[in-house]
Coordinates of C-alpha atoms and ligand atoms in Angstrom, one line a residue:
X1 CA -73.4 230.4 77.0
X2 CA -73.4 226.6 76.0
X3 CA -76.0 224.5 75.5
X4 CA -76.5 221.7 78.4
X5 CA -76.2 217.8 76.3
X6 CA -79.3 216.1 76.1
X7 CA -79.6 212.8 78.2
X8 CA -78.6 210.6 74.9
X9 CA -75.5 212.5 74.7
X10 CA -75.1 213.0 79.0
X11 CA -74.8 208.8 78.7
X12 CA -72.3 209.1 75.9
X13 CA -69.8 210.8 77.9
X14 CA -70.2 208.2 80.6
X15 CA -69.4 205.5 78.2
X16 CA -66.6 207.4 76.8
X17 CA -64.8 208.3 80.8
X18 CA -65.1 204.6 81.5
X19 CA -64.1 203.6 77.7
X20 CA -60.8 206.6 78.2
X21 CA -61.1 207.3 82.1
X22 CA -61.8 210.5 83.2
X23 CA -59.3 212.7 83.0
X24 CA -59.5 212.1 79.0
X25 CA -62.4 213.2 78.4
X26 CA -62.4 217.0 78.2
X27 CA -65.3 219.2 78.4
X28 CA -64.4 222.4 80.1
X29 CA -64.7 225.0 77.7
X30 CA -60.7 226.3 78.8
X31 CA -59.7 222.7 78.0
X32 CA -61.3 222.4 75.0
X33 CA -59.5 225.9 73.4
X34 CA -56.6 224.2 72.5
X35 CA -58.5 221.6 70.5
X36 CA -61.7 223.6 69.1
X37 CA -59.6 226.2 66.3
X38 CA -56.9 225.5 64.0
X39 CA -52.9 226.8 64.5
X40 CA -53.7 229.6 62.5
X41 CA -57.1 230.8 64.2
X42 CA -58.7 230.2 60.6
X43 CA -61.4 227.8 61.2
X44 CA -62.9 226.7 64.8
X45 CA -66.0 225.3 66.3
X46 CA -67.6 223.8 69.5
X47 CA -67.3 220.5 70.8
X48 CA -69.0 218.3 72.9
X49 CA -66.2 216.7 74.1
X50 CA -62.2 216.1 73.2
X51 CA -61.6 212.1 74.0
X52 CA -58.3 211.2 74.3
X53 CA -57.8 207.6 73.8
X54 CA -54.3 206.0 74.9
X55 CA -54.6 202.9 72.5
X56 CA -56.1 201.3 69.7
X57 CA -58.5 199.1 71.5
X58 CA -59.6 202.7 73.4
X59 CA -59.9 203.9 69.8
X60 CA -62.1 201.2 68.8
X61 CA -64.1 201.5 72.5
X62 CA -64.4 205.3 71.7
X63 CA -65.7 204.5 68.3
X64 CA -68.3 202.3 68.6
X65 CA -69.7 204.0 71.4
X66 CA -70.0 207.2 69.8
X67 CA -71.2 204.4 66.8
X68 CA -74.1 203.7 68.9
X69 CA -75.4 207.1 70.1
X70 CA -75.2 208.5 66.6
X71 CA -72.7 211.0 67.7
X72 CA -70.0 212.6 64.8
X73 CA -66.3 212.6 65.5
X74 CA -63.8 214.6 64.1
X75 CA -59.9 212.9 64.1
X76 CA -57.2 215.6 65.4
X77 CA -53.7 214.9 65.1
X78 CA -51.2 217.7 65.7
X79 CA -54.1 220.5 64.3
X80 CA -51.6 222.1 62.0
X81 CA -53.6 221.2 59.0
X82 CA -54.4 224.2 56.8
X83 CA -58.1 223.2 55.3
X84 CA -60.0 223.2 58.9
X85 CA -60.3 219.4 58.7
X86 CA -59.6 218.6 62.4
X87 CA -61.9 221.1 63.9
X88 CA -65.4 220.1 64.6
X89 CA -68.7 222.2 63.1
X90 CA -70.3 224.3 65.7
X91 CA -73.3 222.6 66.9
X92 CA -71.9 221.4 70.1
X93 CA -72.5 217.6 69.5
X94 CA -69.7 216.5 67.8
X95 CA -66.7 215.0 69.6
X96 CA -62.8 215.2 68.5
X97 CA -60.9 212.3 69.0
X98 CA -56.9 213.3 69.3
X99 CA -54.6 211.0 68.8
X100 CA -52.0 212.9 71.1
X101 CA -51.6 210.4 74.1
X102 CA -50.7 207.4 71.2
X103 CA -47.4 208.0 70.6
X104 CA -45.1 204.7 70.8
X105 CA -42.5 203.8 68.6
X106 CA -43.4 200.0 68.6
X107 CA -40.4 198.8 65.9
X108 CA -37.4 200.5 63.8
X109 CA -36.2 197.8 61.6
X110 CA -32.8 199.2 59.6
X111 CA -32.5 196.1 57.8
X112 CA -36.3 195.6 56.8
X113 CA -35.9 199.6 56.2
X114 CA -39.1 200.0 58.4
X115 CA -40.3 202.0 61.1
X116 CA -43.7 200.9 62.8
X117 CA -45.1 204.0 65.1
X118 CA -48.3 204.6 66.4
X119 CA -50.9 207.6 64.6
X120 CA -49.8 210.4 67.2
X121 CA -46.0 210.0 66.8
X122 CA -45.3 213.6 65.8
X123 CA -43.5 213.3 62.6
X124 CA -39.9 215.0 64.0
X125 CA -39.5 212.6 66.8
X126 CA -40.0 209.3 64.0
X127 CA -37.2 211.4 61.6
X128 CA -35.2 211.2 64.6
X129 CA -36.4 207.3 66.1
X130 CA -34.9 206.9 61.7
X131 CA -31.8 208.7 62.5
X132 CA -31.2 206.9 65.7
X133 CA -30.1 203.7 63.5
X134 CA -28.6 205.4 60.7
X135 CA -31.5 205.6 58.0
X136 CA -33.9 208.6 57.3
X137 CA -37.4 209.2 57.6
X138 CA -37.5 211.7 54.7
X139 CA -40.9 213.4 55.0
X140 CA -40.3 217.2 55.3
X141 CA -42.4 219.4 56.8
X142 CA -42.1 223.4 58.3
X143 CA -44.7 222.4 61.0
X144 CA -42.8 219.0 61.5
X145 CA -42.7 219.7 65.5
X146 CA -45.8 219.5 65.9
X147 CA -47.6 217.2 63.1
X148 CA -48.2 213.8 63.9
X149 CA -47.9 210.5 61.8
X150 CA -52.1 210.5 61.7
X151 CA -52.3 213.7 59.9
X152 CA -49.6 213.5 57.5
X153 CA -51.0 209.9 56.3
X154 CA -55.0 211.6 56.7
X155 CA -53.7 214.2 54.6
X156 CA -51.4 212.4 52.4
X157 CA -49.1 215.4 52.8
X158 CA -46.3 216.6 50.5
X159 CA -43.0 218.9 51.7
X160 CA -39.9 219.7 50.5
X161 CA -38.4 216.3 49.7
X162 CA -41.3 214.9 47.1
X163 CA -39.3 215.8 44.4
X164 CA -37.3 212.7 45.8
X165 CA -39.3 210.5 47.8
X166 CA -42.6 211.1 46.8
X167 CA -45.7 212.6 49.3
X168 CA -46.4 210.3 52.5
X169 CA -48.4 207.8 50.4
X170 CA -45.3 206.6 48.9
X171 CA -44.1 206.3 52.9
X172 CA -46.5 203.7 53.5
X173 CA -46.9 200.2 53.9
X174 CA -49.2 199.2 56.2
X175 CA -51.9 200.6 58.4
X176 CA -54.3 199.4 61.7
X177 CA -56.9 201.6 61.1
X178 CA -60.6 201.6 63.8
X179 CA -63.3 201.7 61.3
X180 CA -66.3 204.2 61.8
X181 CA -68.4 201.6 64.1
X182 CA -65.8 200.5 65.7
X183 CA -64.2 197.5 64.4
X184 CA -60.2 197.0 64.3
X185 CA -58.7 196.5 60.3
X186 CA -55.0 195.3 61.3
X187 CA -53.1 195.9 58.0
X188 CA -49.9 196.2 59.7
X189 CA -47.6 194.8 57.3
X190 CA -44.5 195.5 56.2
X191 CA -44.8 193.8 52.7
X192 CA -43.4 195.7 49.5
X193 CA -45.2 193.2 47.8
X194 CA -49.1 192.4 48.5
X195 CA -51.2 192.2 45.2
X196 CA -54.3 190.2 47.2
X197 CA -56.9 192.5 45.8
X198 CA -58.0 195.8 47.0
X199 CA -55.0 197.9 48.1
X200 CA -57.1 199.1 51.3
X201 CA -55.1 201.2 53.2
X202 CA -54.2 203.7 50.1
X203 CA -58.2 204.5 50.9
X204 CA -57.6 205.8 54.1
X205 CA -54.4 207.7 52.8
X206 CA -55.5 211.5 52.2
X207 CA -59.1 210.7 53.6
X208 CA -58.8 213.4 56.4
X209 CA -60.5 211.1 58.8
X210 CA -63.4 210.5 56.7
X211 CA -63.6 207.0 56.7
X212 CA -62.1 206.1 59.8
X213 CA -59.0 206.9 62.8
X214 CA -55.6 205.6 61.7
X215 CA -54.1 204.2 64.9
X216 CA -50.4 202.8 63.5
X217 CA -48.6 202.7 60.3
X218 CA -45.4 200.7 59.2
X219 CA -43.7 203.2 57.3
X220 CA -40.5 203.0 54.5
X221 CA -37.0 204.4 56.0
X222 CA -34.6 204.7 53.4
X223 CA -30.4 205.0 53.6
X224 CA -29.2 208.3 56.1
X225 CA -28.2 211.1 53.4
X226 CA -25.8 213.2 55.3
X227 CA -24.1 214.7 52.4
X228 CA -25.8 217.7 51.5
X229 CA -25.3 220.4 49.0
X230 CA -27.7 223.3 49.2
X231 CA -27.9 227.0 46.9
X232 CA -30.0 229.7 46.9
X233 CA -30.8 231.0 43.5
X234 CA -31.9 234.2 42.2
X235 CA -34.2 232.9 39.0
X236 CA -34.4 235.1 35.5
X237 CA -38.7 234.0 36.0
X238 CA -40.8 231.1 36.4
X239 CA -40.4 229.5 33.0
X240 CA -36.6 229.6 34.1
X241 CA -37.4 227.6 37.5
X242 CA -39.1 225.1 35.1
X243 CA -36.1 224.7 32.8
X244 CA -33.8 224.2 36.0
X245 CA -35.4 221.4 37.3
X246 CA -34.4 219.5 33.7
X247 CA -30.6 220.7 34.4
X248 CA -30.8 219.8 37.9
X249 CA -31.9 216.6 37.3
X250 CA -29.2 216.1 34.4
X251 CA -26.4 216.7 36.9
X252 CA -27.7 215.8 40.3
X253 CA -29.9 212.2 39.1
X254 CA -32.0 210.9 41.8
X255 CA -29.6 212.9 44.7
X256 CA -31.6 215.9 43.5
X257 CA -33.9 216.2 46.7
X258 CA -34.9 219.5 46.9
X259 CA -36.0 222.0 44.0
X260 CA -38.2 225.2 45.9
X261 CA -39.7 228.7 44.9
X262 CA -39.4 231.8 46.5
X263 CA -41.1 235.0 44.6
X264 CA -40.2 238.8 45.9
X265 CA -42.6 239.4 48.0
X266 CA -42.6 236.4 50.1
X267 CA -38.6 236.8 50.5
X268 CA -38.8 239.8 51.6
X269 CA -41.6 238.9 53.9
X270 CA -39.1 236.3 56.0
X271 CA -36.0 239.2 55.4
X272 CA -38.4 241.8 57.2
X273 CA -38.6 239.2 59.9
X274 CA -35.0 239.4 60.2
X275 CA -33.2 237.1 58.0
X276 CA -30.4 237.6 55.3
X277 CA -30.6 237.0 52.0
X278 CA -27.3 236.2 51.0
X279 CA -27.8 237.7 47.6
X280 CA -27.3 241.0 46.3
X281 CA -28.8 240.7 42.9
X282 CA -32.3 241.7 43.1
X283 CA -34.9 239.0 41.4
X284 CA -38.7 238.9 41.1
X285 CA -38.2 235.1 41.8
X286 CA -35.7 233.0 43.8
X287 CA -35.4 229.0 44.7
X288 CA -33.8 226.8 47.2
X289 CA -32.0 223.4 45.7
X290 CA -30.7 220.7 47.4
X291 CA -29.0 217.7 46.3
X292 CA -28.4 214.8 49.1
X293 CA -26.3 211.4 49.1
X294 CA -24.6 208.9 51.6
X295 CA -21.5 209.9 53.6
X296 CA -18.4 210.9 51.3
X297 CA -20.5 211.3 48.5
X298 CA -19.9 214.3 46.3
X299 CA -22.8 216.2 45.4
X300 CA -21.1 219.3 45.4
X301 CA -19.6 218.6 42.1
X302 CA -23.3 218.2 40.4
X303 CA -24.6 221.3 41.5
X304 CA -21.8 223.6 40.8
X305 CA -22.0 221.6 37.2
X306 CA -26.0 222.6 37.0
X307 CA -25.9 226.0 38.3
X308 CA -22.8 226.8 36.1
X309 CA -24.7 225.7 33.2
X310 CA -27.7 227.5 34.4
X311 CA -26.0 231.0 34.7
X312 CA -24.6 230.4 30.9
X313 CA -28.0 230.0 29.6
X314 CA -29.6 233.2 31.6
X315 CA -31.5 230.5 33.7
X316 CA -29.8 231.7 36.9
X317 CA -28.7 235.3 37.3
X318 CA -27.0 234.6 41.0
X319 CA -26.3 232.0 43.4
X320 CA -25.3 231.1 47.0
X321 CA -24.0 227.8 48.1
X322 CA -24.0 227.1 52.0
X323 CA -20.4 226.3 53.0
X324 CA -21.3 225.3 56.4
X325 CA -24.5 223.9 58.0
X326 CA -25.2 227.1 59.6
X327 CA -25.5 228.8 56.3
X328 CA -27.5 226.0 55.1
X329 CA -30.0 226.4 58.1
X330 CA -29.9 230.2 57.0
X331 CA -31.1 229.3 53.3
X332 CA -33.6 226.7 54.3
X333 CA -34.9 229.4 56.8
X334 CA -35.9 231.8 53.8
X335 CA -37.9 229.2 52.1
X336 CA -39.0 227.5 55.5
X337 CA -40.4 230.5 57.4
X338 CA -42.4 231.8 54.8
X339 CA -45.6 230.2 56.0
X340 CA -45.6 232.0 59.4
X341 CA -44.6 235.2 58.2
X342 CA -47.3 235.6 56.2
X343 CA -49.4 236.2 59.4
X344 CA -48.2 239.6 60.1
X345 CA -50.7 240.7 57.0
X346 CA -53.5 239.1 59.0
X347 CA -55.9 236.3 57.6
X348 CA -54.9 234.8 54.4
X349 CA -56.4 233.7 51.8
X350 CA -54.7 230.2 51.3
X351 CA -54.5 228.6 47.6
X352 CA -52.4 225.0 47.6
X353 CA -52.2 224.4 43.9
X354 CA -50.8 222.3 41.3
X355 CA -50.6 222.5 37.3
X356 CA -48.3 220.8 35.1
X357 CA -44.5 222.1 35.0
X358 CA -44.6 223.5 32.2
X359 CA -47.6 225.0 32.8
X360 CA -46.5 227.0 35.7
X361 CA -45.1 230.2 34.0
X362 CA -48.7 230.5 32.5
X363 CA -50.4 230.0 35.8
X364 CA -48.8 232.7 37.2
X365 CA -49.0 234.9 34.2
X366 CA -52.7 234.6 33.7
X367 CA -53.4 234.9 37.5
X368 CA -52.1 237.8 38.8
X369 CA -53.4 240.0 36.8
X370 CA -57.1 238.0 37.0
X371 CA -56.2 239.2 41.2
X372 CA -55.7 242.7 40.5
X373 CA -58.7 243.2 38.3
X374 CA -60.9 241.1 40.7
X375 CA -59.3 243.4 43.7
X376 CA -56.6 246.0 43.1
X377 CA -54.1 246.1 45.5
X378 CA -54.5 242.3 46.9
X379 CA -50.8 241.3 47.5
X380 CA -49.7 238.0 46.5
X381 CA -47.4 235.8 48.0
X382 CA -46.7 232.8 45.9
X383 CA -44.2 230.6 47.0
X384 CA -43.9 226.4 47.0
X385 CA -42.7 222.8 45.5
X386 CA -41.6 224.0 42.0
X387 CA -40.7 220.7 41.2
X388 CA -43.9 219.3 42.1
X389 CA -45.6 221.5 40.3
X390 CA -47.2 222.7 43.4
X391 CA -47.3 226.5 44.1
X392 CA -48.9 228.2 47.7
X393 CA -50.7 230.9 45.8
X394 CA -51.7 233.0 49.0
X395 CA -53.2 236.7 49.1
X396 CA -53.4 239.1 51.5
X397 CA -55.6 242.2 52.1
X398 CA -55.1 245.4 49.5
X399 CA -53.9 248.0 52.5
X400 CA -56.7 249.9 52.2
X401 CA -59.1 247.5 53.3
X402 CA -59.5 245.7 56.9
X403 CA -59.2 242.2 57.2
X404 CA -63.2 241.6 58.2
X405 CA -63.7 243.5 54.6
X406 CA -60.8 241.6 52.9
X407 CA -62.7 238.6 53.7
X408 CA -65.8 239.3 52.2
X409 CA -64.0 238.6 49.1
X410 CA -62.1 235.4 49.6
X411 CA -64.7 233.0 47.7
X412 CA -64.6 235.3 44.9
X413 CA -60.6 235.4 45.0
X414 CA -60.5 231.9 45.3
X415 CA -63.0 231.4 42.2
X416 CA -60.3 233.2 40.4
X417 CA -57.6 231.1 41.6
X418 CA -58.9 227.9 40.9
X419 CA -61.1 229.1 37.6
X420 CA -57.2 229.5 36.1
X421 CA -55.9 226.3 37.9
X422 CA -59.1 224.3 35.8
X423 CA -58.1 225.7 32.8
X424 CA -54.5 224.5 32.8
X425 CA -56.0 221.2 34.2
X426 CA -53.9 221.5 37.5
X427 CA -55.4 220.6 41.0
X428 CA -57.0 223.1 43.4
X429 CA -55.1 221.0 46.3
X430 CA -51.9 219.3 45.6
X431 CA -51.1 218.7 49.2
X432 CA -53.1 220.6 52.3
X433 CA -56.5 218.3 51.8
X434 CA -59.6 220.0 51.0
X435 CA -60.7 219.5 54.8
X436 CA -64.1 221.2 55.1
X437 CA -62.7 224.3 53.4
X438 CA -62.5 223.6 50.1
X439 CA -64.7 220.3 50.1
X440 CA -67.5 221.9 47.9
X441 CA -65.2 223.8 45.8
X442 CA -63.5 220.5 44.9
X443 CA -66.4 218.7 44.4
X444 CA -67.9 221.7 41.9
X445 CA -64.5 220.9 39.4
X446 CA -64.5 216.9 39.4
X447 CA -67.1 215.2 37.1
X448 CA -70.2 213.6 38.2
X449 CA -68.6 210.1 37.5
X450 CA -65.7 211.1 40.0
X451 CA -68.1 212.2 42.7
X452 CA -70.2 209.6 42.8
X453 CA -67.2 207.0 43.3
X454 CA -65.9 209.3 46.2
X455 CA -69.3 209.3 47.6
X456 CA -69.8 205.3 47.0
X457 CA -66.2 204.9 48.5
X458 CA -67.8 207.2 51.8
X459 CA -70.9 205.3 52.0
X460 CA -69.4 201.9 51.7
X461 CA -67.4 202.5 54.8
X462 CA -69.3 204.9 56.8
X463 CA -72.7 204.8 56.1
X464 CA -73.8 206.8 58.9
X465 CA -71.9 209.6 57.4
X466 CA -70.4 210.0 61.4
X467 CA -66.9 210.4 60.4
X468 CA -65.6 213.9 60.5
X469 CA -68.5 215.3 58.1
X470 CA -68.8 217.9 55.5
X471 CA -64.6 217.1 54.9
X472 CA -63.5 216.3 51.8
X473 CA -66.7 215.5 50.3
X474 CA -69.7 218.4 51.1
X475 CA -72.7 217.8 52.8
X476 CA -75.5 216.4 51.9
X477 CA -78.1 219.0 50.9
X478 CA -80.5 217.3 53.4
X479 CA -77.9 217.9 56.1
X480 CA -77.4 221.6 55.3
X481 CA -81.0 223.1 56.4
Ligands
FAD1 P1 -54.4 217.6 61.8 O1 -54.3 219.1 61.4 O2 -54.7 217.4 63.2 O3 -55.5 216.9 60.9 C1 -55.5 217.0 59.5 C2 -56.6 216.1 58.9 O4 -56.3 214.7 59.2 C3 -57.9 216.3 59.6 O5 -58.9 216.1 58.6 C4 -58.0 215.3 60.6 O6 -59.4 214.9 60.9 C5 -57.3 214.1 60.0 N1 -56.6 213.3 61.0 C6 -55.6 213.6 61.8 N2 -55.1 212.5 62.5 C7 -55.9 211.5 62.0 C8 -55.9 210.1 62.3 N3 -55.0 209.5 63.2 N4 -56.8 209.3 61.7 C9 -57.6 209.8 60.8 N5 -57.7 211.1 60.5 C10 -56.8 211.9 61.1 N6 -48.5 220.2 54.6 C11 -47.9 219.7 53.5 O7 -48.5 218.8 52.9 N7 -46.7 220.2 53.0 C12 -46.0 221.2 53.7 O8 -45.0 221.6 53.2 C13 -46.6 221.7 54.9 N8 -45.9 222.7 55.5 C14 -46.5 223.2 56.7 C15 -45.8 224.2 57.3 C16 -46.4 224.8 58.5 C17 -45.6 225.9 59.2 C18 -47.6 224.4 58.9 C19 -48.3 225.0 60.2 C20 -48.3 223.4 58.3 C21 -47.8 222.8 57.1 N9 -48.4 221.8 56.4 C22 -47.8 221.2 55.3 C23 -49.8 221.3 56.8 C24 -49.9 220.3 57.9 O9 -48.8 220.3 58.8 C25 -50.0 218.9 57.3 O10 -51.2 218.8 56.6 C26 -49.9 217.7 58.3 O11 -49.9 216.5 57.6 C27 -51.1 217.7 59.3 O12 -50.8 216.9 60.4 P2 -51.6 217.0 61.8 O13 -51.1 215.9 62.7 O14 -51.3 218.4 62.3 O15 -53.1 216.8 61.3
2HG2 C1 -45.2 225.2 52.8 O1 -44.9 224.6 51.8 C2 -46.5 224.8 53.5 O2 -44.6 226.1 53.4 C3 -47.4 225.9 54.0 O3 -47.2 223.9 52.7 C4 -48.0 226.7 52.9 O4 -48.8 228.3 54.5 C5 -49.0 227.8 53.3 O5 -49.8 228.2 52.5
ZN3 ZN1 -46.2 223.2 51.0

């Protein structure tokens, strides 16, 4: 049974039908399902309302309306984000704005090498607006179907090809972003060069909605890189996947675009969900490589050269090359699918992580076994952006426990986790956000100092504390009882 909405909030949702019109504004409980939980079933609450504005100035209506009643609002792009950022708390007042109706392409310049798209472009359909004129919109993502422009710039997020391009902050030029009370900033610019004070927009990059709804972006497109050369490696161990990256990047220079790990468990995760491992030799650790250039170019020579150098020094002990794009389809699949086939094992408990490179061979030696005393028989399925440094340190329930039970224990798993990733002064989230998740836990490792900027930062620019609370930074104590 659901609460009725007060008066205040009955004249709200009249503002917002004749800010949206009525058929955008959603409050029938079997419309509001597909908004209120996450892909993954993880995190979910109850709105008041989903609005779905169609432009910017319906944004900025939506906005200061919501402004005026007091009302919180929680941005939703393409809800595949993995820290429960886009879904609202459970108190029934809050209302999600989704960006899913504002999805223009307003401008792909192939000279300029810009793209300028509106926040709910989902990010596939921008590669391919890229594509259509011959450049690349290199951003690389397994949920890329679905996630929209918004998000990846809300959550400043990461992928396969960072190794290369850097994460979507590096995408960026300009933004239009509707502040929390409403009012329009139009940095829509395309400049490579701007040093006029304040870089403003690279605040709203990775705020998670925070500080206000990204409404368009002018993004970077860089030259088309049809020319792909792609392995699949069985590694002698971490350390080895380090030391790999350094050939790689000796042979392959800047074409080196993709450098990914794979351990056992989470192979055989996406082989038990029926695809081939092209490799006989049995590893506890595998990676996927990629090296990419213009049409013609060779980059077949450079990674033969690497890997060939590789096996000689005990680095590699077997490789695949794709000889066709099929195959390579098949070996991005192994590294691509292992996200969704962790979901067989019911709930996880999700760890995006970074350390330094050459760090990452301790990380995972120190870790584990921290696990298995903290709660013997917790599988581990590690897997993620070697070359970034950046490992998806996941768990899953011992067998002889049930998933409610198993979960009783995720904030002392994840103590363990990020207790190791402190002491190898890495980063508890290198690309997934903290979104309401992992706020507190975040906020317990940085220094006072570096808190009290953040919160400064939050209270300059939403001093109501109305957009998308208890993300990124944790609620006030006030606010908790
Ligand atoms: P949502 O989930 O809707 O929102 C994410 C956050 O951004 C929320 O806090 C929300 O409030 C805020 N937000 C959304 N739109 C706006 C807006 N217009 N203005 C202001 N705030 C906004 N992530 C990676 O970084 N790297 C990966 O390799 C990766 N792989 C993935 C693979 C799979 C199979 C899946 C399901 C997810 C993966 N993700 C990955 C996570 C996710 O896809 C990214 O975080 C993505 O950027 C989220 O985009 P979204 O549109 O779904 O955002
Ligand atoms: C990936 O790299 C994504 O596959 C998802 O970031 C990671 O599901 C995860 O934990
Ligand atoms: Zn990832």
């Amino acid at each position: 049974m659901t609460d009725a909405p007060t008066p205040l909030l009955v004249d709200l949702l009249t503002e917002l039908r004749s800010a949206v019109g009525d058929t955008h504004v959603l409050t029938d409980p079997a419309d509001l399902a597909a908004y209120d939980t996450d892909w993954r079933g993880a995190y979910s609450g109850r709105p008041l309302a989903v609005v779905r504005p169609g432009s910017t100035a319906e944004v900025a209506a939506v906005l200061a309306a919501t402004h005026a009643a007091g009302v919180a609002v929680v941005p939703q792009g393409g809800n595949t984000g993995m820290s429960g950022g886009a879904v609202p708390d459970d108190s029934g007042s809050q209302v999600i704005l989704s960006l899913g109706r504002m999805r223009a392409v307003r401008e792909v310049d192939a000279v300029g090498g810009t793209i300028t798209v509106e926040s709910g472009c989902v990010l596939a359909d921008v590669q391919a607006a890229a594509a259509g004129v011959d450049r690349l919109f290199p951003l690389t993502l397994g949920s890329q179907g679905s996630c929209t422009i918004g998000g990846n710039i809300s959550t400043n997020a990461g992928g396969t090809a960072v190794l290369r391009y850097g994460m979507m902050r590096s995408q960026v030029l300009g933004l239009e972003v509707v502040l929390p009370d409403g009012r329009v900033w139009d940095g829509l610019r395309s400049l490579r060069k701007d040093n006029t004070g304040y870089d403003l927009k690279q605040l709203f990059i990775g705020a998670e909605g925070t500080l206000g709804v990204v409404t368009a972006a002018v993004l970077t497109i860089q030259p088309a890189t049809p020319s792909r050369a792609t392995a699949w490696v069985a590694l002698r161990d971490v350390a080895a996947a380090a030391e790999l990256l350094g050939v790689l990047r000796d042979h392959g220079g800047d074409r080196l675009t993709t450098w990914e790990l794979v351990s056992r468990p989470a192979r055989d995760l996406v082989v038990a969900a029926g695809l081939t491992d092209p490799l006989s030799t049995s590893s506890e650790w595998y990676g996927l490589v990629e090296l990419a250039g213009p049409a013609g170019a060779d980059v077949a020579t450079p990674l033969e050269a690497a890997l060939g150098e590789a096996v000689e020094a005990g680095l590699v002990l077997d490789a695949a090359i794709a000889g066709s794009p099929a195959q390579r389809s098949g070996l991005w699949a192994l590294r691509e699918r292992v996200s969704e086939a962790q979901e067989v094992h019911g709930p996880t408990v999700k760890h995006d992580v970074s350390v330094p490179i050459t760090a990452l061979a301790d990380f995972v030696a120190r870790t584990g076994p921290a696990i298995e005393a903290h709660l013997p028989g917790t599988r581990l399925f590690v897997y993620g952006h070697v070359g970034d440094g950046n490992l998806h340190y996941n768990l899953s329930r011992p067998e002889h426990l049930t998933s409610e039970e198993f979960l009783t224990h995720a904030a002392a798993l994840s103590d363990v986790v990020n207790a190791s990733v402190a002491e190898l002064t890495g980063s508890i989230s290198a690309e997934h956000g903290l979104g309401k998740s992992k706020a507190a836990a975040a906020a317990a490792y940085k220094s006072d100092v570096e808190v009290a900027l953040m919160r400064a930062v939050k209270d300059a620019i939403d001093p109501a504390g109305l957009m998308n609370p208890g993300a990124v930074l944790p609620l006030p104590p006030v606010l908790l009882g």
